[in-house]
PDB file of C-alpha atoms in Angstrom:
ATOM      1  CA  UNK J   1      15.997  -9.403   2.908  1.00 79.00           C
ATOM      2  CA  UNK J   2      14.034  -6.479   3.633  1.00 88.00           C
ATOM      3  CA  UNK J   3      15.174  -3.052   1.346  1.00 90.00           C
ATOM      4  CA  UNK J   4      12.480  -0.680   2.318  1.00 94.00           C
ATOM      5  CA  UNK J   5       9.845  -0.637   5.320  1.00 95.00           C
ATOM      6  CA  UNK J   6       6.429   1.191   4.630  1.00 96.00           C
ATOM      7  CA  UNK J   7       3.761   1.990   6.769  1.00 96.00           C
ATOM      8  CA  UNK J   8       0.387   4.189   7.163  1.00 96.00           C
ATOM      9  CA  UNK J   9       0.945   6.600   9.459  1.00 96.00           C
ATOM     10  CA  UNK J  10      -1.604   5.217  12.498  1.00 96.00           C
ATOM     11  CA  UNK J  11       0.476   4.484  15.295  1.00 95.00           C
ATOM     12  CA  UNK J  12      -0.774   0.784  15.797  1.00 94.00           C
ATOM     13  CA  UNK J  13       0.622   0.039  12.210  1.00 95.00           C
ATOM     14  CA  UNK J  14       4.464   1.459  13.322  1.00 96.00           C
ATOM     15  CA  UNK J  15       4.411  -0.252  15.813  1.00 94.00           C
ATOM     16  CA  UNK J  16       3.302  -3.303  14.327  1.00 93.00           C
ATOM     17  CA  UNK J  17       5.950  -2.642  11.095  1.00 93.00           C
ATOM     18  CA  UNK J  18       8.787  -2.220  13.711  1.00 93.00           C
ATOM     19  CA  UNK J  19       7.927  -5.757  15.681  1.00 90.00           C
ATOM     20  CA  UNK J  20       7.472  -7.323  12.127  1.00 88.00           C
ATOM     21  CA  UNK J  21      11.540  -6.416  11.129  1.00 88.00           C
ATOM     22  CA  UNK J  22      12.968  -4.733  13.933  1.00 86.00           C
ATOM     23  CA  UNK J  23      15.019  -1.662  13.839  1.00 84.00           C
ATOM     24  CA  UNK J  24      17.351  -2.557  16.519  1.00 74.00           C
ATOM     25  CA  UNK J  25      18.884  -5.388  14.437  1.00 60.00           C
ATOM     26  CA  UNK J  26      22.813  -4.581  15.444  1.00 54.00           C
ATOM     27  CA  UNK J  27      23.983  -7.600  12.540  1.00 57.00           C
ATOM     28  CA  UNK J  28      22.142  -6.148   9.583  1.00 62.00           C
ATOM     29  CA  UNK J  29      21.706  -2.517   8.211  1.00 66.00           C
ATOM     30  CA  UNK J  30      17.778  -0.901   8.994  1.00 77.00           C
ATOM     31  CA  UNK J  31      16.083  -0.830   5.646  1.00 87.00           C
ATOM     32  CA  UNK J  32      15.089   3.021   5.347  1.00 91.00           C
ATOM     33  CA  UNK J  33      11.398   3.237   7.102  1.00 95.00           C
ATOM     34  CA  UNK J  34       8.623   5.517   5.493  1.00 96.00           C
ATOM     35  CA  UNK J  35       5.150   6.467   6.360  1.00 96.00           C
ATOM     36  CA  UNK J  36       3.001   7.037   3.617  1.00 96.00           C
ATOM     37  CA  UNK J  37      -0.592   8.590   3.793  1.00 95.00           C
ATOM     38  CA  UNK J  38      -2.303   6.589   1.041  1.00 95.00           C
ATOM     39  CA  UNK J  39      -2.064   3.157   3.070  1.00 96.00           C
ATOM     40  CA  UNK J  40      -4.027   4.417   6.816  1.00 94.00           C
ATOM     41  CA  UNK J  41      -6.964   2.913   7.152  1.00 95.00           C
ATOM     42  CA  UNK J  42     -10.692   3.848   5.870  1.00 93.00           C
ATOM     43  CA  UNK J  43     -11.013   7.084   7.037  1.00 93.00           C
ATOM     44  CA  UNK J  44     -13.292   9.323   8.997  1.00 90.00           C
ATOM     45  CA  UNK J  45     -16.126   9.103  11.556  1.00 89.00           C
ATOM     46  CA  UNK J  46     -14.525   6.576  13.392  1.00 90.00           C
ATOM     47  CA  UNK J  47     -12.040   8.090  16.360  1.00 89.00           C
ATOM     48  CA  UNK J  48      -9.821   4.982  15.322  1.00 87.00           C
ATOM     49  CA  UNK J  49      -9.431   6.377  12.255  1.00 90.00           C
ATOM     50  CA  UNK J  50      -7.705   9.772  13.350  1.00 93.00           C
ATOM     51  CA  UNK J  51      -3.641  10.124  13.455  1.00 94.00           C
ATOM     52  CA  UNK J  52      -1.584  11.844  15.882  1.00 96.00           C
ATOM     53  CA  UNK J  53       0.124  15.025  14.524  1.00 96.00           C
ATOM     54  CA  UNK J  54       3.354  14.434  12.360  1.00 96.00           C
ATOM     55  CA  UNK J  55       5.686  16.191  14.949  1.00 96.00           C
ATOM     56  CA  UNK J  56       3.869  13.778  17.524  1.00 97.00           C
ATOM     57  CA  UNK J  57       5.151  11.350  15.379  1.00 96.00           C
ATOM     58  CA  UNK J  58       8.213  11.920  15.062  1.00 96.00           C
ATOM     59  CA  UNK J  59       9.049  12.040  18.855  1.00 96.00           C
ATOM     60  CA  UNK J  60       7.131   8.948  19.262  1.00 96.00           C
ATOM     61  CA  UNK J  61       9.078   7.429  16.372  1.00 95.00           C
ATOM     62  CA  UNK J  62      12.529   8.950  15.540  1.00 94.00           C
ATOM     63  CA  UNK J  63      13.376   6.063  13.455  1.00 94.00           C
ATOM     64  CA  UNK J  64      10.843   6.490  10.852  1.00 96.00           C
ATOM     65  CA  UNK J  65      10.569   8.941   8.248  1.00 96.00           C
ATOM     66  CA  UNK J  66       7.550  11.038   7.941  1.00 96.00           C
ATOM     67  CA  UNK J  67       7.831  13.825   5.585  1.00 95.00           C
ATOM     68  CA  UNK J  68       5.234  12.470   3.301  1.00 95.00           C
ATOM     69  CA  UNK J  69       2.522  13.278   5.091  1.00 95.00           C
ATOM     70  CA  UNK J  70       0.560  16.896   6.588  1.00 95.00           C
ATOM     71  CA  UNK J  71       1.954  18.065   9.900  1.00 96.00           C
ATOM     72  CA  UNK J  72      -1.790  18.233  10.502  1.00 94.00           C
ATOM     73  CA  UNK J  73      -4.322  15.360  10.416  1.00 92.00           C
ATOM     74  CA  UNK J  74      -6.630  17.111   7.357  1.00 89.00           C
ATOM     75  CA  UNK J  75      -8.122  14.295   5.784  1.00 90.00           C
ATOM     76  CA  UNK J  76     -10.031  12.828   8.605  1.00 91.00           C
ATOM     77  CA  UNK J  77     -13.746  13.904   8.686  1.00 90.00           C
ATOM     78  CA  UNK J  78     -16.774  12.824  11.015  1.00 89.00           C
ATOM     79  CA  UNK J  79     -18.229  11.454   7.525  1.00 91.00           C
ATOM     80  CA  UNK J  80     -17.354   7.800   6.309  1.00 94.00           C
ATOM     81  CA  UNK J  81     -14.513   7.581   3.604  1.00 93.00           C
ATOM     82  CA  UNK J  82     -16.311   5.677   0.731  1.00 94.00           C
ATOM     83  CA  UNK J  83     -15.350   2.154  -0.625  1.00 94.00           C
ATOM     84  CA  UNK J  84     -14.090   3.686  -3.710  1.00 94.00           C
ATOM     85  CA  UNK J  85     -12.069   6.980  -2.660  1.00 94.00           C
ATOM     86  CA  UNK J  86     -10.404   4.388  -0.230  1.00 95.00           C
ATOM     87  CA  UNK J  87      -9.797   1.548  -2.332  1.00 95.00           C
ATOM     88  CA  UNK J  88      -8.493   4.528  -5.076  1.00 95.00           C
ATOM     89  CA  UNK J  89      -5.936   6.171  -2.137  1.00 95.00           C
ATOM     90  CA  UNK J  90      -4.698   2.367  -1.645  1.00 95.00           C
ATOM     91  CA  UNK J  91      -4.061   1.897  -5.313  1.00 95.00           C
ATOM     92  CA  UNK J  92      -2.193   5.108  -5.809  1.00 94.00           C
ATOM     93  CA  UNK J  93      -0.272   4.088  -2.545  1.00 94.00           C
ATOM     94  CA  UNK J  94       0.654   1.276  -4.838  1.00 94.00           C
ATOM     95  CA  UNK J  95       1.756   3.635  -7.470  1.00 92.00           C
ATOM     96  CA  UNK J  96       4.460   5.209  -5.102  1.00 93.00           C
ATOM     97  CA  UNK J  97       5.613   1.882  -4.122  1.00 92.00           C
ATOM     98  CA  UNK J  98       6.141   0.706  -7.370  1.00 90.00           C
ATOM     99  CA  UNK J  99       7.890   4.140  -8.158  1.00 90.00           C
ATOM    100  CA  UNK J 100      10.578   3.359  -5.321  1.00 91.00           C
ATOM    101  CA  UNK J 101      14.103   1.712  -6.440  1.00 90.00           C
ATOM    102  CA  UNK J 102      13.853  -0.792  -3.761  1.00 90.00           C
ATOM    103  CA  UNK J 103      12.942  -4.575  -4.826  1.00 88.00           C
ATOM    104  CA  UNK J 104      11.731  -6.424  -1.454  1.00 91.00           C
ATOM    105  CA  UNK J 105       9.213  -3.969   0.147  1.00 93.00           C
ATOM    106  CA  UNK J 106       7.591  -4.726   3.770  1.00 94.00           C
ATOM    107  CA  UNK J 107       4.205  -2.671   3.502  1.00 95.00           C
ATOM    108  CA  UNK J 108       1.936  -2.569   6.760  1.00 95.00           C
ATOM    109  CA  UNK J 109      -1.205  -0.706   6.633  1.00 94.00           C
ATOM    110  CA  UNK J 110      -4.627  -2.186   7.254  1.00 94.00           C
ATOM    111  CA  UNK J 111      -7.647  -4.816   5.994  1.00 93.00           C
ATOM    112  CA  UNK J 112     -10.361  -2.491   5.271  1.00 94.00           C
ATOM    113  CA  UNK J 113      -8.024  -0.878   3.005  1.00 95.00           C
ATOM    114  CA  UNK J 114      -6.551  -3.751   1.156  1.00 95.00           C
ATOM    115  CA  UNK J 115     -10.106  -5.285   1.284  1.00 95.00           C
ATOM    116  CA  UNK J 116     -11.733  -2.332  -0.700  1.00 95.00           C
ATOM    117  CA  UNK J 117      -8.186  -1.802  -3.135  1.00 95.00           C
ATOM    118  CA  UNK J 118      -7.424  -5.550  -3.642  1.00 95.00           C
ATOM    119  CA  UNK J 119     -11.741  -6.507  -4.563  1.00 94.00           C
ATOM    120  CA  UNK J 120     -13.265  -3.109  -5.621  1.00 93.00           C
ATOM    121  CA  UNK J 121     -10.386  -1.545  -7.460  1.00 94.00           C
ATOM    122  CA  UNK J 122     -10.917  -2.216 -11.445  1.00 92.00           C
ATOM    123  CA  UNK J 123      -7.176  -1.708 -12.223  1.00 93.00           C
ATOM    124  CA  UNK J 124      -6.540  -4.284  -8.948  1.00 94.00           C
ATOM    125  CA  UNK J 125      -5.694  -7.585 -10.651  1.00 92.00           C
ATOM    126  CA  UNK J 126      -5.383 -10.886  -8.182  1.00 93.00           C
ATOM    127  CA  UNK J 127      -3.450 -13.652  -9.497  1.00 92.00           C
ATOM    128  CA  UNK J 128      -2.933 -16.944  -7.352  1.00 92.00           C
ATOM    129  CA  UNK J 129       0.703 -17.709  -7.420  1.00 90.00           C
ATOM    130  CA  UNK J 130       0.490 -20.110  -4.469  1.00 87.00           C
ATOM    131  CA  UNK J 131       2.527 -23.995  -4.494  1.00 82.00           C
ATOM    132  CA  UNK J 132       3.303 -25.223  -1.081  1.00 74.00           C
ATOM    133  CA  UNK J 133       1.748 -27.840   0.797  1.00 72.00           C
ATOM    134  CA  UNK J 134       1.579 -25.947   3.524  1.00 71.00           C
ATOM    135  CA  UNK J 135      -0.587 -23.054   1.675  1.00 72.00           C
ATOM    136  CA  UNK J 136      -4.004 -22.918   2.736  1.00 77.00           C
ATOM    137  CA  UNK J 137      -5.178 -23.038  -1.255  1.00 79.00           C
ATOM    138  CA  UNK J 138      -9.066 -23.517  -0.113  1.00 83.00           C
ATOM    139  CA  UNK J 139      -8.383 -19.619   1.143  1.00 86.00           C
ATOM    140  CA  UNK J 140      -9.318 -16.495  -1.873  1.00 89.00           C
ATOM    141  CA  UNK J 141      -6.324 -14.398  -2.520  1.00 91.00           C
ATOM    142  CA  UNK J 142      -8.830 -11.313  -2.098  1.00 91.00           C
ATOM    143  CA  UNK J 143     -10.362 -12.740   1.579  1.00 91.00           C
ATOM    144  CA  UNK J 144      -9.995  -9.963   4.211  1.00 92.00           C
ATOM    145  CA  UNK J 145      -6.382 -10.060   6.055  1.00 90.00           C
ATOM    146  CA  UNK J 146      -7.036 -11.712   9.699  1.00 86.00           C
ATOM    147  CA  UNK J 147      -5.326  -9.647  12.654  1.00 84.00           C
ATOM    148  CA  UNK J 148      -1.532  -9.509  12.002  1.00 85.00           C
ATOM    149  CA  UNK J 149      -1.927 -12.035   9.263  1.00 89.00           C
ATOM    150  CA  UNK J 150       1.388 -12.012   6.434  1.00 89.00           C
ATOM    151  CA  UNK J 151       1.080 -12.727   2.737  1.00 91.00           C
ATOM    152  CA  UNK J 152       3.804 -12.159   0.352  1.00 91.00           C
ATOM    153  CA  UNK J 153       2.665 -10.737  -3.098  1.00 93.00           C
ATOM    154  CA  UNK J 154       4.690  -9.880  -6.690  1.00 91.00           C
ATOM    155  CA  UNK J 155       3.730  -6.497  -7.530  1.00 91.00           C
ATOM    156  CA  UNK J 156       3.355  -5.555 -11.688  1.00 89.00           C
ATOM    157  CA  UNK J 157       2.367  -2.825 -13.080  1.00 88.00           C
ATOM    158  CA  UNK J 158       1.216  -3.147 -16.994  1.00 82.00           C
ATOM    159  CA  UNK J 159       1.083   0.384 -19.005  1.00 72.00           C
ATOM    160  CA  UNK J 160      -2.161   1.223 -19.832  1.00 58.00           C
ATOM    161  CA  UNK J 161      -1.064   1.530 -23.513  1.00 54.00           C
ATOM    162  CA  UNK J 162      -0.637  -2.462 -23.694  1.00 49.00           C
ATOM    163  CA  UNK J 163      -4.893  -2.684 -23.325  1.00 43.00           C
ATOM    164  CA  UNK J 164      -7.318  -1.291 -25.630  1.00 44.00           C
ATOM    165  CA  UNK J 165     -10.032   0.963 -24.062  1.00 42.00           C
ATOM    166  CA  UNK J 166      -7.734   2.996 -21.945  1.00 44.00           C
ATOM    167  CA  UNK J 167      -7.586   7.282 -22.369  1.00 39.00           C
ATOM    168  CA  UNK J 168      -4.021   8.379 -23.441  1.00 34.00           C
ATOM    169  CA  UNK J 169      -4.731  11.567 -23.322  1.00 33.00           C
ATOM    170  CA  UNK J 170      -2.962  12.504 -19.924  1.00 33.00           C
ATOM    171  CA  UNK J 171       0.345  13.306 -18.913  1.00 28.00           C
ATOM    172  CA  UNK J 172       2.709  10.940 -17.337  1.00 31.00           C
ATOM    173  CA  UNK J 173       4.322  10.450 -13.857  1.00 30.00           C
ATOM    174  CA  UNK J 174       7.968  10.627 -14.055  1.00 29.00           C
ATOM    175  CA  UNK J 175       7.876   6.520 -13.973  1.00 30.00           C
ATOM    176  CA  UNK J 176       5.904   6.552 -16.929  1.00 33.00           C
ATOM    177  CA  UNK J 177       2.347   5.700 -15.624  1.00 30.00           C
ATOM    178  CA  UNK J 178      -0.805   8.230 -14.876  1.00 35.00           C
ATOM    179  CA  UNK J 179      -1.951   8.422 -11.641  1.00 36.00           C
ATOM    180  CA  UNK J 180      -5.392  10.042 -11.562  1.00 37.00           C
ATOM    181  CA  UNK J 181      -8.546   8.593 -11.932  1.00 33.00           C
ATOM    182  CA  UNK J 182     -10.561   7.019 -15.030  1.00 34.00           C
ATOM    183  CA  UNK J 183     -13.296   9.677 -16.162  1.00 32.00           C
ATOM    184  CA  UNK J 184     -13.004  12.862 -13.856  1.00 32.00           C
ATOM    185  CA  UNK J 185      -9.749  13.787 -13.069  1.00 33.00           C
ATOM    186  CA  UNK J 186      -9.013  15.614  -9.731  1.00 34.00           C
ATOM    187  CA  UNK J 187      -6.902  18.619 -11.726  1.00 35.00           C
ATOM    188  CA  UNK J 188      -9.140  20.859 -14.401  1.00 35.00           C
ATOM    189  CA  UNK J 189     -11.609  18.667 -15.003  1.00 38.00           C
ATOM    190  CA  UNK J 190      -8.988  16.528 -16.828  1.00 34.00           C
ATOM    191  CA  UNK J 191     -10.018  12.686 -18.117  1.00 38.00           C
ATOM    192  CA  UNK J 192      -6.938  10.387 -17.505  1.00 41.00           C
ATOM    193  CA  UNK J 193      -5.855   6.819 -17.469  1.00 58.00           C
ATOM    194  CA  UNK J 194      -4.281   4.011 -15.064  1.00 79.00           C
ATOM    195  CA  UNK J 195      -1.963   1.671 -15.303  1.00 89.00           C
ATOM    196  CA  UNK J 196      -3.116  -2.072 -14.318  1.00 92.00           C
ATOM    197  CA  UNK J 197      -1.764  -3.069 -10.970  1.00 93.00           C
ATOM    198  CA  UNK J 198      -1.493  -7.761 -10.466  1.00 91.00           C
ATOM    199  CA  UNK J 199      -0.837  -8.752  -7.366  1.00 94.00           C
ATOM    200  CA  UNK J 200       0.266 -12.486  -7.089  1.00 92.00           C
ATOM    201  CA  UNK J 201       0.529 -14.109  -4.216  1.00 92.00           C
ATOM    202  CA  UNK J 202       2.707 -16.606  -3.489  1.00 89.00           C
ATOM    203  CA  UNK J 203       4.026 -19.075  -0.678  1.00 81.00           C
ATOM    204  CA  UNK J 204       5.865 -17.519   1.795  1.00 74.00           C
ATOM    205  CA  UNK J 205       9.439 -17.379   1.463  1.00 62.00           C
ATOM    206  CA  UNK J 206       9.212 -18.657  -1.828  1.00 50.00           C
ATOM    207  CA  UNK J 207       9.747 -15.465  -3.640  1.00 43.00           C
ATOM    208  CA  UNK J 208      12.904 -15.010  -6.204  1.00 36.00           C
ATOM    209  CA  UNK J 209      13.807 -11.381  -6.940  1.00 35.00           C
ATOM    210  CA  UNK J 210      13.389 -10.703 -10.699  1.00 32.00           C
ATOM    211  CA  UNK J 211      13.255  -7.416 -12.102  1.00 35.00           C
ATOM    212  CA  UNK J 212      10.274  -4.903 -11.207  1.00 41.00           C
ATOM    213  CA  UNK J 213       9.475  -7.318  -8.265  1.00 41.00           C
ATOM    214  CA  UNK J 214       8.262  -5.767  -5.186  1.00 44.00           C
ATOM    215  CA  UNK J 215       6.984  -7.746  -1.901  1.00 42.00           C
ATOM    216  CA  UNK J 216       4.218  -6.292  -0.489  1.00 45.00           C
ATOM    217  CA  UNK J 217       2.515  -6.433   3.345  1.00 42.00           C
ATOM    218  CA  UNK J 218      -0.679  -5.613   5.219  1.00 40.00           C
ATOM    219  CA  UNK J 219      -1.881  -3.947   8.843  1.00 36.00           C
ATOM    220  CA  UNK J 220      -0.902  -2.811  12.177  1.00 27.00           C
ATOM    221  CA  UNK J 221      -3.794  -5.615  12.485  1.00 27.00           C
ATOM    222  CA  UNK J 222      -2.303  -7.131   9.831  1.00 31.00           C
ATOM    223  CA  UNK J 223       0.596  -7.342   7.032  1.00 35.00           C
ATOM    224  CA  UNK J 224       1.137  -8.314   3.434  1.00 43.00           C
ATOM    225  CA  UNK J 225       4.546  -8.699   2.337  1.00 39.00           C
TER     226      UNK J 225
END
């Protein structure tokens, strides 16, 4: 059962997150739907890249919740995003997601993204969780999502306290973990830590809820869950 429904905010993923768990379903209750920022796809130069306005948004998709983001599109740029600013927006997407109350969490954003968090990220830990006969094991949990392609992960986050070499020195969220980068941080010139984030995947519909779980998804191209 599906608690909360995130997406970037690029119209193909919507529209791939509402076909994935419909919103129309009269039996059950629509999990609240949210588009977060942090999970669009590597950004700028490409036109693919680019949003439509958040009040475009809005009419396009009354169902979804999009105060989160700019009403304007002001990250996109005609340069490049780099493999580590977007693999560093993807992890503290993960940060928010881990902050929310719900337990099972459909996330669908994109596989440059998760490609860049889940193999260049150094807090990013992959864990192979996988049983079933029917699990293509001869396939890396970090391999690049395939177009609308679903894996089901069990999201931890470990306190940076619990390993040695970490900085201490910043502030914490209101959950308890920092949320800037290592070295530089983005406020005053700040240093501060991060929590480590595992990702285990495991064989669909094999998951059991225990506490601090979280399912995860991928793309409008494709979907972890």
């Amino acid at each position: 059962l599906v608690d909360l429904v995130v997406s970037s905010p690029l119209s193909r993923a919507l529209k791939t997150a509402d076909l994935a768990h419909s919103p129309r379903t009269a039996s059950t209750p629509s999990p609240k739907r949210i588009c977060i920022e942090s999970f669009r796809e590597i950004n700028g130069k490409l036109l693919n890249a680019q949003r439509r306005p958040r009040k475009e948004l809005e009419t396009l998709f009354p169902h979804w919740n999009f105060s989160h983001i700019p009403a304007t599109d002001e990250s996109w740029t005609e340069e490049l995003e780099s493999r580590r600013d977007c693999s560093e927006r993807g992890y503290q997407g993960l940060l928010w997601v881990m902050q929310q109350k719900q337990d099972n969490i459909l996330l669908v954003c994109h596989g440059g993204l998760l490609n860049y968090l889940m193999n260049d990220h150094p807090k990013v830990v992959l864990v192979d969780g996988r049983f079933s006969e029917t699990d293509d094991l001869t396939r890396p949990v970090g391999k690049r999502f395939g177009n609308c392609e679903l894996r089901e992960f069990i999201v931890s986050v470990w306190d940076c306290n619990e390993f040695s070499g970490c900085d201490k020195s910043a502030a914490k969220t209101q959950n308890g973990y920092e949320t800037n980068y290592i070295g530089e941080g983005l406020e005053n010139g700040r240093k501060y830590s991060q929590p480590i984030i595992t990702l285990e995947e495991i064989s669909l519909g094999e998951s059991i809820i225990i506490d601090d779980n979280r399912a995860v998804v991928s793309d409008s191209a494709e979907i972890i869950f």
